[in-house]
Backbone as ProteinMPNN parsed JSONL, in Angstrom:
{"seq_chain_A": "MNRIVATVVACVLAVPALASGDAEKGEKGFNKCKSCHMIEKPDGETIVKGGKTGPNLYGVIGRAAGSSEGFNYGDSLKAAGEKGLVWDEETFVAFTMDPAGFLKTYLDDTAAKSKMTFKLKKDNEDVFAYLQSVAAE", "coords_chain_A": {"N_chain_A": [[-7.264, -35.198, -16.671], [-5.693, -34.225, -14.76], [-4.132, -32.151, -15.322], [-6.01, -30.41, -16.039], [-6.812, -29.776, -13.299], [-4.585, -28.8, -12.296], [-4.742, -26.569, -13.721], [-6.824, -24.634, -13.238], [-6.191, -24.484, -10.642], [-4.062, -23.299, -10.738], [-5.031, -20.679, -11.927], [-6.613, -19.724, -9.989], [-4.551, -19.043, -8.278], [-3.203, -16.919, -9.559], [-5.433, -14.909, -9.694], [-5.338, -12.025, -8.254], [-5.796, -11.774, -4.874], [-9.092, -10.642, -2.943], [-9.495, -7.236, -1.249], [-10.375, -7.142, 2.223], [-11.312, -4.577, 2.873], [-13.575, -2.135, 2.58], [-14.04, -0.936, -0.861], [-15.323, 1.626, -1.375], [-15.475, 2.893, 1.382], [-13.354, 3.239, 1.715], [-12.527, 5.323, -0.194], [-13.469, 7.611, 1.042], [-11.83, 7.534, 3.204], [-9.42, 7.64, 2.1], [-9.051, 10.673, 2.003], [-7.597, 11.315, 4.447], [-5.147, 10.951, 3.622], [-4.408, 12.091, 1.261], [-3.578, 14.647, 1.962], [-0.694, 14.335, 1.754], [-0.12, 12.625, 0.073], [-0.9, 11.306, -3.617], [-2.473, 10.032, -6.23], [-1.69, 8.912, -9.105], [-1.952, 7.779, -12.567], [0.818, 5.856, -14.424], [0.691, 7.008, -17.305], [0.194, 9.754, -16.356], [-2.626, 10.351, -15.611], [-4.744, 11.957, -13.328], [-6.052, 10.573, -10.314], [-6.424, 11.051, -7.388], [-5.731, 14.213, -6.697], [-3.383, 15.194, -5.002], [-0.721, 15.374, -2.197], [2.552, 16.154, -2.238], [4.386, 15.013, -0.608], [4.468, 12.134, 0.468], [4.831, 9.311, -1.583], [3.597, 8.799, -4.281], [0.527, 7.136, -4.48], [-0.477, 4.815, -6.149], [-0.721, 1.665, -7.725], [0.604, 0.539, -5.314], [-0.08, -1.475, -3.959], [1.422, -5.005, -3.654], [3.271, -4.279, -4.411], [7.246, -3.708, -3.744], [8.104, -2.769, -0.9], [9.044, 1.084, -0.716], [10.072, 1.696, -3.293], [8.941, 2.777, -5.359], [9.845, 4.614, -8.166], [11.628, 7.273, -8.267], [11.077, 8.366, -5.584], [11.984, 10.42, -2.869], [12.599, 7.65, -0.15], [13.206, 6.914, 3.301], [15.773, 5.642, 5.017], [15.294, 3.189, 6.179], [12.759, 2.58, 5.313], [13.606, 1.967, 2.914], [15.157, -0.162, 3.444], [13.629, -1.95, 4.303], [12.041, -2.839, 2.056], [14.152, -4.251, 0.669], [14.633, -6.397, 2.214], [12.339, -7.555, 1.642], [9.916, -6.782, 1.874], [6.783, -6.265, 0.734], [4.07, -4.99, -0.431], [0.859, -5.701, 0.815], [-2.361, -6.798, 2.094], [-2.301, -6.933, 4.973], [0.542, -5.908, 5.765], [-0.093, -3.373, 4.836], [-2.237, -2.54, 6.023], [-1.112, -2.823, 9.037], [1.517, -1.21, 8.829], [0.159, 1.409, 8.145], [-0.812, 2.164, 10.375], [0.891, 2.111, 12.405], [3.655, 3.551, 11.683], [6.675, 3.895, 11.969], [6.659, 1.999, 14.809], [6.024, -0.779, 13.115], [7.808, -0.659, 11.297], [10.333, -0.86, 13.084], [9.548, -3.544, 14.336], [9.189, -4.961, 11.774], [12.018, -4.777, 10.807], [13.426, -5.803, 12.8], [15.031, -3.797, 14.964], [15.462, -1.561, 16.526], [16.365, 0.947, 16.149], [15.04, 2.003, 13.726], [13.311, 4.209, 11.275], [10.68, 6.041, 10.526], [9.612, 8.381, 7.942], [6.538, 8.902, 7.446], [4.731, 9.745, 9.276], [1.952, 10.282, 10.245], [-0.665, 8.386, 11.759], [-3.032, 6.17, 10.71], [-5.773, 5.084, 12.203], [-7.711, 3.961, 11.817], [-10.18, 2.223, 9.52], [-8.044, 1.53, 7.614], [-8.372, -0.918, 6.074], [-10.143, -0.542, 4.377], [-9.04, 1.881, 2.814], [-6.913, 0.181, 1.591], [-8.617, -1.315, 0.415], [-9.285, 0.618, -1.377], [-7.331, 1.562, -2.84], [-6.597, -0.742, -3.954], [-8.675, -1.343, -5.709], [-8.689, 1.073, -7.576], [-6.293, 0.533, -9.045], [-6.962, -1.119, -10.546], [-7.692, -0.107, -12.436]], "CA_chain_A": [[-7.538, -34.661, -15.813], [-4.853, -33.885, -13.734], [-3.98, -31.008, -16.419], [-7.463, -29.583, -15.868], [-7.23, -29.481, -11.552], [-3.636, -27.835, -12.776], [-5.086, -25.067, -14.727], [-7.774, -24.5, -12.467], [-5.669, -23.762, -9.346], [-2.746, -21.421, -11.328], [-6.1, -19.935, -12.103], [-7.071, -19.206, -8.576], [-3.522, -18.397, -7.413], [-3.056, -15.983, -10.328], [-5.764, -13.942, -9.395], [-5.512, -11.384, -6.584], [-6.821, -11.251, -3.002], [-9.511, -9.369, -2.773], [-9.402, -6.571, 0.005], [-11.271, -7.108, 2.916], [-12.336, -3.725, 3.382], [-15.231, -1.767, 1.39], [-13.364, 0.276, -1.544], [-16.309, 3.382, -1.34], [-16.038, 3.629, 2.412], [-11.949, 3.643, 1.359], [-12.055, 6.595, -1.015], [-13.317, 8.866, 1.753], [-10.529, 7.203, 3.702], [-8.422, 8.528, 1.867], [-8.805, 11.914, 2.255], [-6.897, 11.619, 5.418], [-3.967, 10.337, 3.252], [-3.941, 13.464, 0.288], [-2.409, 15.509, 2.037], [0.782, 13.703, 1.511], [0.053, 11.136, -1.17], [-1.724, 11.665, -4.552], [-2.634, 8.811, -6.872], [-1.648, 9.423, -10.668], [-1.498, 6.402, -13.063], [1.886, 6.36, -14.964], [0.324, 8.088, -18.071], [-0.427, 11.581, -15.986], [-4.161, 10.68, -15.155], [-4.473, 12.035, -12.138], [-7.19, 9.764, -10.012], [-6.917, 11.922, -6.787], [-4.716, 15.303, -6.403], [-3.049, 15.544, -3.632], [0.212, 16.193, -1.593], [3.899, 15.298, -2.428], [5.537, 14.331, 0.659], [4.472, 11.003, 0.473], [5.066, 9.05, -2.633], [2.724, 8.417, -5.692], [0.272, 5.545, -4.372], [-1.133, 4.416, -7.973], [0.28, 0.521, -7.75], [1.154, 0.374, -4.385], [-0.417, -3.379, -3.803], [2.097, -5.774, -4.249], [4.971, -3.329, -4.588], [8.102, -3.821, -2.825], [8.645, -1.063, -0.236], [10.646, 2.281, -0.911], [10.956, 0.964, -4.533], [8.731, 4.01, -6.565], [10.945, 5.159, -8.837], [11.495, 8.901, -7.752], [10.497, 9.325, -4.815], [13.001, 9.885, -1.887], [12.426, 7.289, 0.646], [13.619, 7.18, 4.365], [16.782, 4.604, 4.945], [14.311, 2.02, 6.685], [11.956, 1.546, 4.313], [14.273, 0.944, 1.753], [16.063, -1.701, 3.988], [12.316, -3.31, 4.548], [11.832, -3.228, 0.982], [15.517, -4.804, 0.145], [14.846, -7.658, 3.066], [11.028, -8.232, 1.017], [8.682, -6.286, 2.642], [5.332, -6.268, -0.171], [2.46, -4.092, 0.434], [-0.489, -6.329, 1.027], [-3.639, -5.905, 3.038], [-1.809, -7.315, 6.156], [1.389, -5.211, 5.753], [-0.166, -1.919, 4.601], [-2.655, -1.873, 7.247], [0.014, -2.611, 9.669], [2.169, 0.307, 8.836], [-0.386, 2.444, 8.441], [-1.744, 2.106, 12.268], [2.049, 2.589, 13.322], [4.842, 3.287, 10.576], [7.419, 3.556, 13.008], [7.001, 0.323, 14.995], [6.037, -1.236, 11.908], [9.281, -1.03, 10.808], [11.079, -1.487, 13.99], [9.262, -4.765, 14.387], [9.962, -5.778, 10.462], [13.493, -5.411, 10.361], [14.189, -5.922, 14.037], [15.888, -2.837, 15.06], [14.82, -0.31, 17.491], [16.353, 2.379, 15.645], [14.287, 1.937, 12.47], [12.128, 5.279, 11.376], [9.576, 6.258, 9.491], [8.902, 9.881, 7.577], [5.379, 8.75, 7.422], [4.441, 10.061, 11.214], [0.952, 9.94, 10.166], [-0.743, 6.751, 11.725], [-4.243, 5.72, 10.265], [-6.375, 4.789, 13.227], [-9.176, 3.144, 11.829], [-10.674, 2.539, 7.866], [-7.094, 0.922, 7.256], [-8.562, -1.966, 5.128], [-11.009, 0.31, 3.555], [-8.031, 2.632, 2.061], [-5.964, -0.207, 1.131], [-9.475, -1.691, -0.911], [-9.871, 1.529, -2.354], [-6.134, 1.485, -3.431], [-6.63, -1.27, -4.667], [-9.727, -0.928, -7.043], [-8.229, 2.322, -8.683], [-5.008, 0.263, -9.763], [-7.13, -2.238, -11.485], [-9.03, 0.416, -13.4]], "C_chain_A": [[-6.746, -33.84, -14.355], [-4.398, -32.281, -14.131], [-4.86, -29.8, -15.846], [-7.414, -28.96, -14.208], [-5.732, -28.65, -11.673], [-3.883, -26.504, -12.797], [-6.179, -24.515, -13.825], [-6.836, -23.877, -11.034], [-4.249, -22.844, -9.783], [-3.83, -20.478, -11.227], [-6.369, -18.869, -10.612], [-5.904, -18.819, -8.193], [-3.362, -17.195, -7.968], [-3.819, -14.723, -10.163], [-5.549, -13.328, -7.709], [-6.345, -11.421, -5.819], [-7.913, -10.397, -3.54], [-9.575, -9.068, -1.225], [-10.498, -6.932, 0.627], [-12.143, -6.05, 3.613], [-13.427, -3.147, 1.901], [-14.455, -0.3, 0.886], [-14.337, 1.645, -1.145], [-15.62, 3.883, -0.252], [-14.063, 3.877, 2.465], [-11.289, 4.919, 0.653], [-12.448, 7.499, -0.169], [-12.252, 8.881, 2.795], [-10.136, 7.771, 3.419], [-8.103, 9.753, 1.875], [-8.134, 12.089, 3.566], [-5.304, 11.32, 5.035], [-3.608, 11.58, 2.264], [-3.392, 14.31, 0.832], [-1.231, 15.667, 1.267], [0.711, 13.373, 0.22], [-1.301, 11.472, -2.335], [-1.722, 10.222, -5.4], [-3.18, 9.47, -8.16], [-1.224, 8.103, -11.022], [-0.212, 6.914, -14.092], [1.727, 7.027, -16.38], [0.023, 9.498, -17.765], [-1.758, 11.319, -15.467], [-3.961, 10.91, -13.899], [-5.774, 11.324, -11.608], [-7.653, 10.798, -8.446], [-5.328, 13.066, -6.629], [-4.314, 15.26, -5.341], [-1.583, 15.561, -3.294], [1.627, 15.137, -2.347], [4.973, 14.629, -1.723], [5.537, 13.189, 0.711], [4.238, 10.258, -1.215], [3.941, 8.36, -3.595], [1.977, 6.843, -4.734], [-0.734, 4.509, -5.698], [0.108, 3.092, -7.772], [1.139, 0.313, -6.37], [0.991, -1.29, -3.75], [0.248, -3.948, -4.977], [3.455, -5.134, -4.977], [5.733, -3.428, -3.642], [8.273, -2.259, -1.882], [9.599, -0.412, -0.476], [10.994, 1.659, -2.572], [9.919, 1.947, -5.719], [9.803, 4.726, -7.016], [10.524, 7.057, -8.806], [11.199, 9.665, -7.028], [11.774, 9.031, -3.567], [12.71, 8.981, -0.795], [13.477, 6.843, 1.963], [14.317, 5.755, 4.444], [16.216, 3.289, 5.389], [13.415, 1.491, 6.012], [11.968, 1.019, 3.2], [14.95, -0.333, 2.355], [15.114, -2.462, 4.098], [12.206, -3.802, 3.311], [12.672, -4.295, 0.474], [15.412, -6.206, 0.814], [13.277, -8.703, 2.288], [9.894, -7.959, 1.494], [7.545, -5.837, 1.2], [4.661, -5.813, 0.268], [1.458, -4.878, -0.156], [-1.16, -6.145, 1.7], [-2.879, -6.023, 4.411], [-0.796, -6.115, 6.025], [1.471, -3.414, 5.769], [-0.595, -1.572, 5.716], [-1.716, -2.129, 8.851], [0.911, -1.486, 9.774], [1.487, 1.45, 9.148], [-1.225, 2.939, 9.566], [-0.71, 2.666, 12.66], [3.611, 2.676, 12.115], [6.283, 3.104, 11.401], [7.752, 2.196, 13.774], [6.669, -0.519, 14.278], [7.426, -1.776, 11.546], [10.391, -1.107, 11.849], [11.061, -2.972, 14.128], [9.832, -5.436, 13.154], [11.202, -6.19, 10.379], [14.32, -5.156, 11.82], [15.242, -4.702, 14.768], [15.15, -1.707, 15.646], [15.359, 1.284, 17.066], [15.681, 2.898, 14.19], [13.217, 3.444, 12.837], [11.459, 4.992, 10.429], [9.372, 8.219, 8.84], [7.893, 9.843, 7.663], [5.177, 8.98, 9.31], [2.65, 9.565, 11.468], [0.128, 8.406, 10.871], [-2.539, 7.097, 11.511], [-4.805, 4.918, 11.394], [-7.415, 3.671, 13.006], [-9.397, 3.096, 9.783], [-9.106, 2.055, 7.355], [-7.346, -0.269, 6.195], [-9.216, -1.281, 4.478], [-10.152, 1.371, 2.419], [-7.392, 1.691, 1.485], [-7.313, -1.195, -0.145], [-9.425, -0.86, -1.865], [-8.574, 1.644, -3.349], [-6.062, 0.349, -4.747], [-7.633, -1.48, -5.967], [-9.24, 0.185, -7.677], [-7.04, 1.499, -9.539], [-5.702, -0.368, -10.476], [-7.975, -1.502, -12.586], [-8.212, 0.545, -14.785]], "O_chain_A": [[-7.151, -33.184, -13.395], [-4.35, -31.378, -13.297], [-4.549, -28.7, -15.39], [-7.897, -27.864, -13.923], [-5.771, -27.639, -10.973], [-3.42, -25.573, -12.138], [-6.099, -23.306, -14.043], [-7.03, -22.739, -10.606], [-3.661, -21.954, -9.169], [-3.677, -19.49, -10.51], [-6.293, -17.655, -10.422], [-6.117, -17.859, -7.452], [-3.336, -16.239, -7.193], [-3.291, -13.628, -10.36], [-5.577, -13.834, -6.587], [-7.534, -11.146, -5.982], [-7.733, -9.567, -4.432], [-9.656, -9.857, -0.284], [-11.549, -7.096, 0.007], [-13.081, -6.169, 4.401], [-13.787, -3.592, 0.811], [-14.255, 0.766, 1.469], [-13.817, 2.614, -0.591], [-15.097, 4.992, -0.36], [-13.586, 4.681, 3.266], [-10.164, 5.405, 0.762], [-11.849, 8.551, -0.391], [-11.79, 9.927, 3.25], [-10.087, 8.82, 4.061], [-6.916, 10.063, 1.763], [-8.092, 13.283, 3.864], [-4.389, 11.404, 5.854], [-2.509, 12.1, 2.452], [-2.542, 14.907, 0.172], [-0.823, 16.547, 0.508], [1.448, 13.827, -0.655], [-2.43, 11.807, -1.978], [-0.885, 9.371, -5.101], [-4.2, 10.106, -8.427], [-0.496, 7.368, -10.355], [-0.158, 8.068, -14.516], [2.719, 7.681, -16.703], [-0.324, 10.322, -18.61], [-2.13, 12.23, -14.727], [-3.141, 10.253, -13.257], [-6.716, 11.405, -12.397], [-8.795, 11.226, -8.277], [-4.168, 12.679, -6.49], [-5.201, 15.305, -4.489], [-0.962, 15.826, -4.323], [1.671, 13.981, -2.767], [5.977, 13.992, -2.042], [6.64, 12.748, 1.033], [3.421, 10.798, -1.96], [3.583, 7.21, -3.339], [2.604, 5.831, -4.419], [-1.558, 3.598, -5.618], [1.325, 3.256, -7.69], [2.307, -0.068, -6.437], [1.845, -2.008, -3.23], [0.138, -3.833, -6.198], [4.283, -5.515, -5.804], [5.229, -3.29, -2.527], [8.491, -1.096, -2.221], [10.762, -0.811, -0.526], [12.106, 1.239, -2.891], [10.174, 1.804, -6.915], [10.574, 5.37, -6.305], [9.565, 7.738, -9.171], [11.018, 10.88, -7.114], [12.341, 7.964, -3.334], [12.368, 9.799, 0.059], [14.582, 6.419, 1.623], [13.699, 4.765, 4.053], [16.727, 2.274, 4.917], [13.155, 0.289, 5.963], [11.246, 0.241, 2.576], [15.205, -1.352, 1.714], [15.347, -3.67, 4.043], [12.236, -5.024, 3.167], [12.137, -5.233, -0.117], [15.939, -7.163, 0.248], [13.105, -9.921, 2.316], [8.947, -8.743, 1.56], [7.85, -4.735, 0.744], [4.398, -6.028, 1.451], [1.164, -4.835, -1.351], [-0.893, -5.125, 2.335], [-2.887, -4.956, 5.024], [-1.407, -5.063, 6.216], [2.259, -2.584, 6.223], [-0.055, -0.76, 6.467], [-1.93, -1.292, 9.729], [1.008, -0.864, 10.832], [1.801, 2.298, 9.982], [-2.059, 3.843, 9.622], [-0.876, 3.713, 13.287], [4.402, 1.747, 11.948], [6.87, 2.024, 11.327], [8.716, 1.465, 13.551], [7.065, -1.568, 14.788], [7.928, -2.9, 11.524], [11.481, -1.459, 11.397], [12.08, -3.661, 14.085], [10.722, -6.282, 13.237], [11.63, -7.303, 10.072], [15.392, -4.576, 11.992], [16.374, -5.098, 15.046], [14.272, -1.07, 15.065], [14.959, 2.378, 17.466], [15.839, 4.019, 13.705], [12.637, 3.768, 13.874], [11.503, 4.04, 9.65], [8.962, 9.098, 9.598], [7.567, 10.944, 8.108], [5.554, 8.28, 10.25], [2.169, 8.866, 12.36], [0.454, 7.34, 10.35], [-3.149, 8.03, 12.033], [-4.174, 3.874, 11.557], [-7.812, 2.787, 13.764], [-8.82, 3.84, 8.99], [-9.074, 2.425, 6.182], [-6.4, -0.525, 5.45], [-8.683, -1.372, 3.372], [-10.623, 1.593, 1.303], [-7.001, 2.176, 0.423], [-6.986, -1.616, -1.255], [-9.482, -1.205, -3.045], [-8.763, 1.805, -4.554], [-5.689, 0.454, -5.915], [-7.216, -1.76, -7.091], [-9.621, 0.071, -8.842], [-6.875, 1.842, -10.709], [-5.131, -0.391, -11.567], [-8.723, -2.039, -13.403], [-8.788, 0.908, -15.81]]}, "name": "protein", "num_of_chains": 1, "seq": "MNRIVATVVACVLAVPALASGDAEKGEKGFNKCKSCHMIEKPDGETIVKGGKTGPNLYGVIGRAAGSSEGFNYGDSLKAAGEKGLVWDEETFVAFTMDPAGFLKTYLDDTAAKSKMTFKLKKDNEDVFAYLQSVAAE"}
C-alpha cells in the first residue's frame, strides 16, 4: 500500500504545475514581447517570429535565468541564475512587471541592472501560460 501511495505522490509531483493564466489571452499578450523576443524550437521551427534583442523564449519555463545558450545576458541576470533563479510563474510575473526592480531585490544589490527595460504591466500570468503551452507542443 505504501508503494502505491508513494507512486501516486511521485507522479503528482512530476507533473508541472499549470499556470494560473489564460494561454489564449497570453498569445495575444505576447505581441508586446515579440518586438524583442522570438519563440523558436531547438529544431529551428519558428512558433513566433520576433526580434533578437532578447533571448528566444522557447523552453524558458523551468530554465535557470540567464542560461539560454548563444545569448549575451547582462551580468545581473547571469548572477541571478547562478544564485538559483529559475523561471516559474511567480518569478516570471515579478520579473516582467519590473525587471530591474526584481533583480535588485533578488540579488539584494541596488546596483543590479536589467537589459530588459520594458515592463509588462498586465497579462503577465497569461503570457506565462502561453509560453508554458508552446513548450509543451
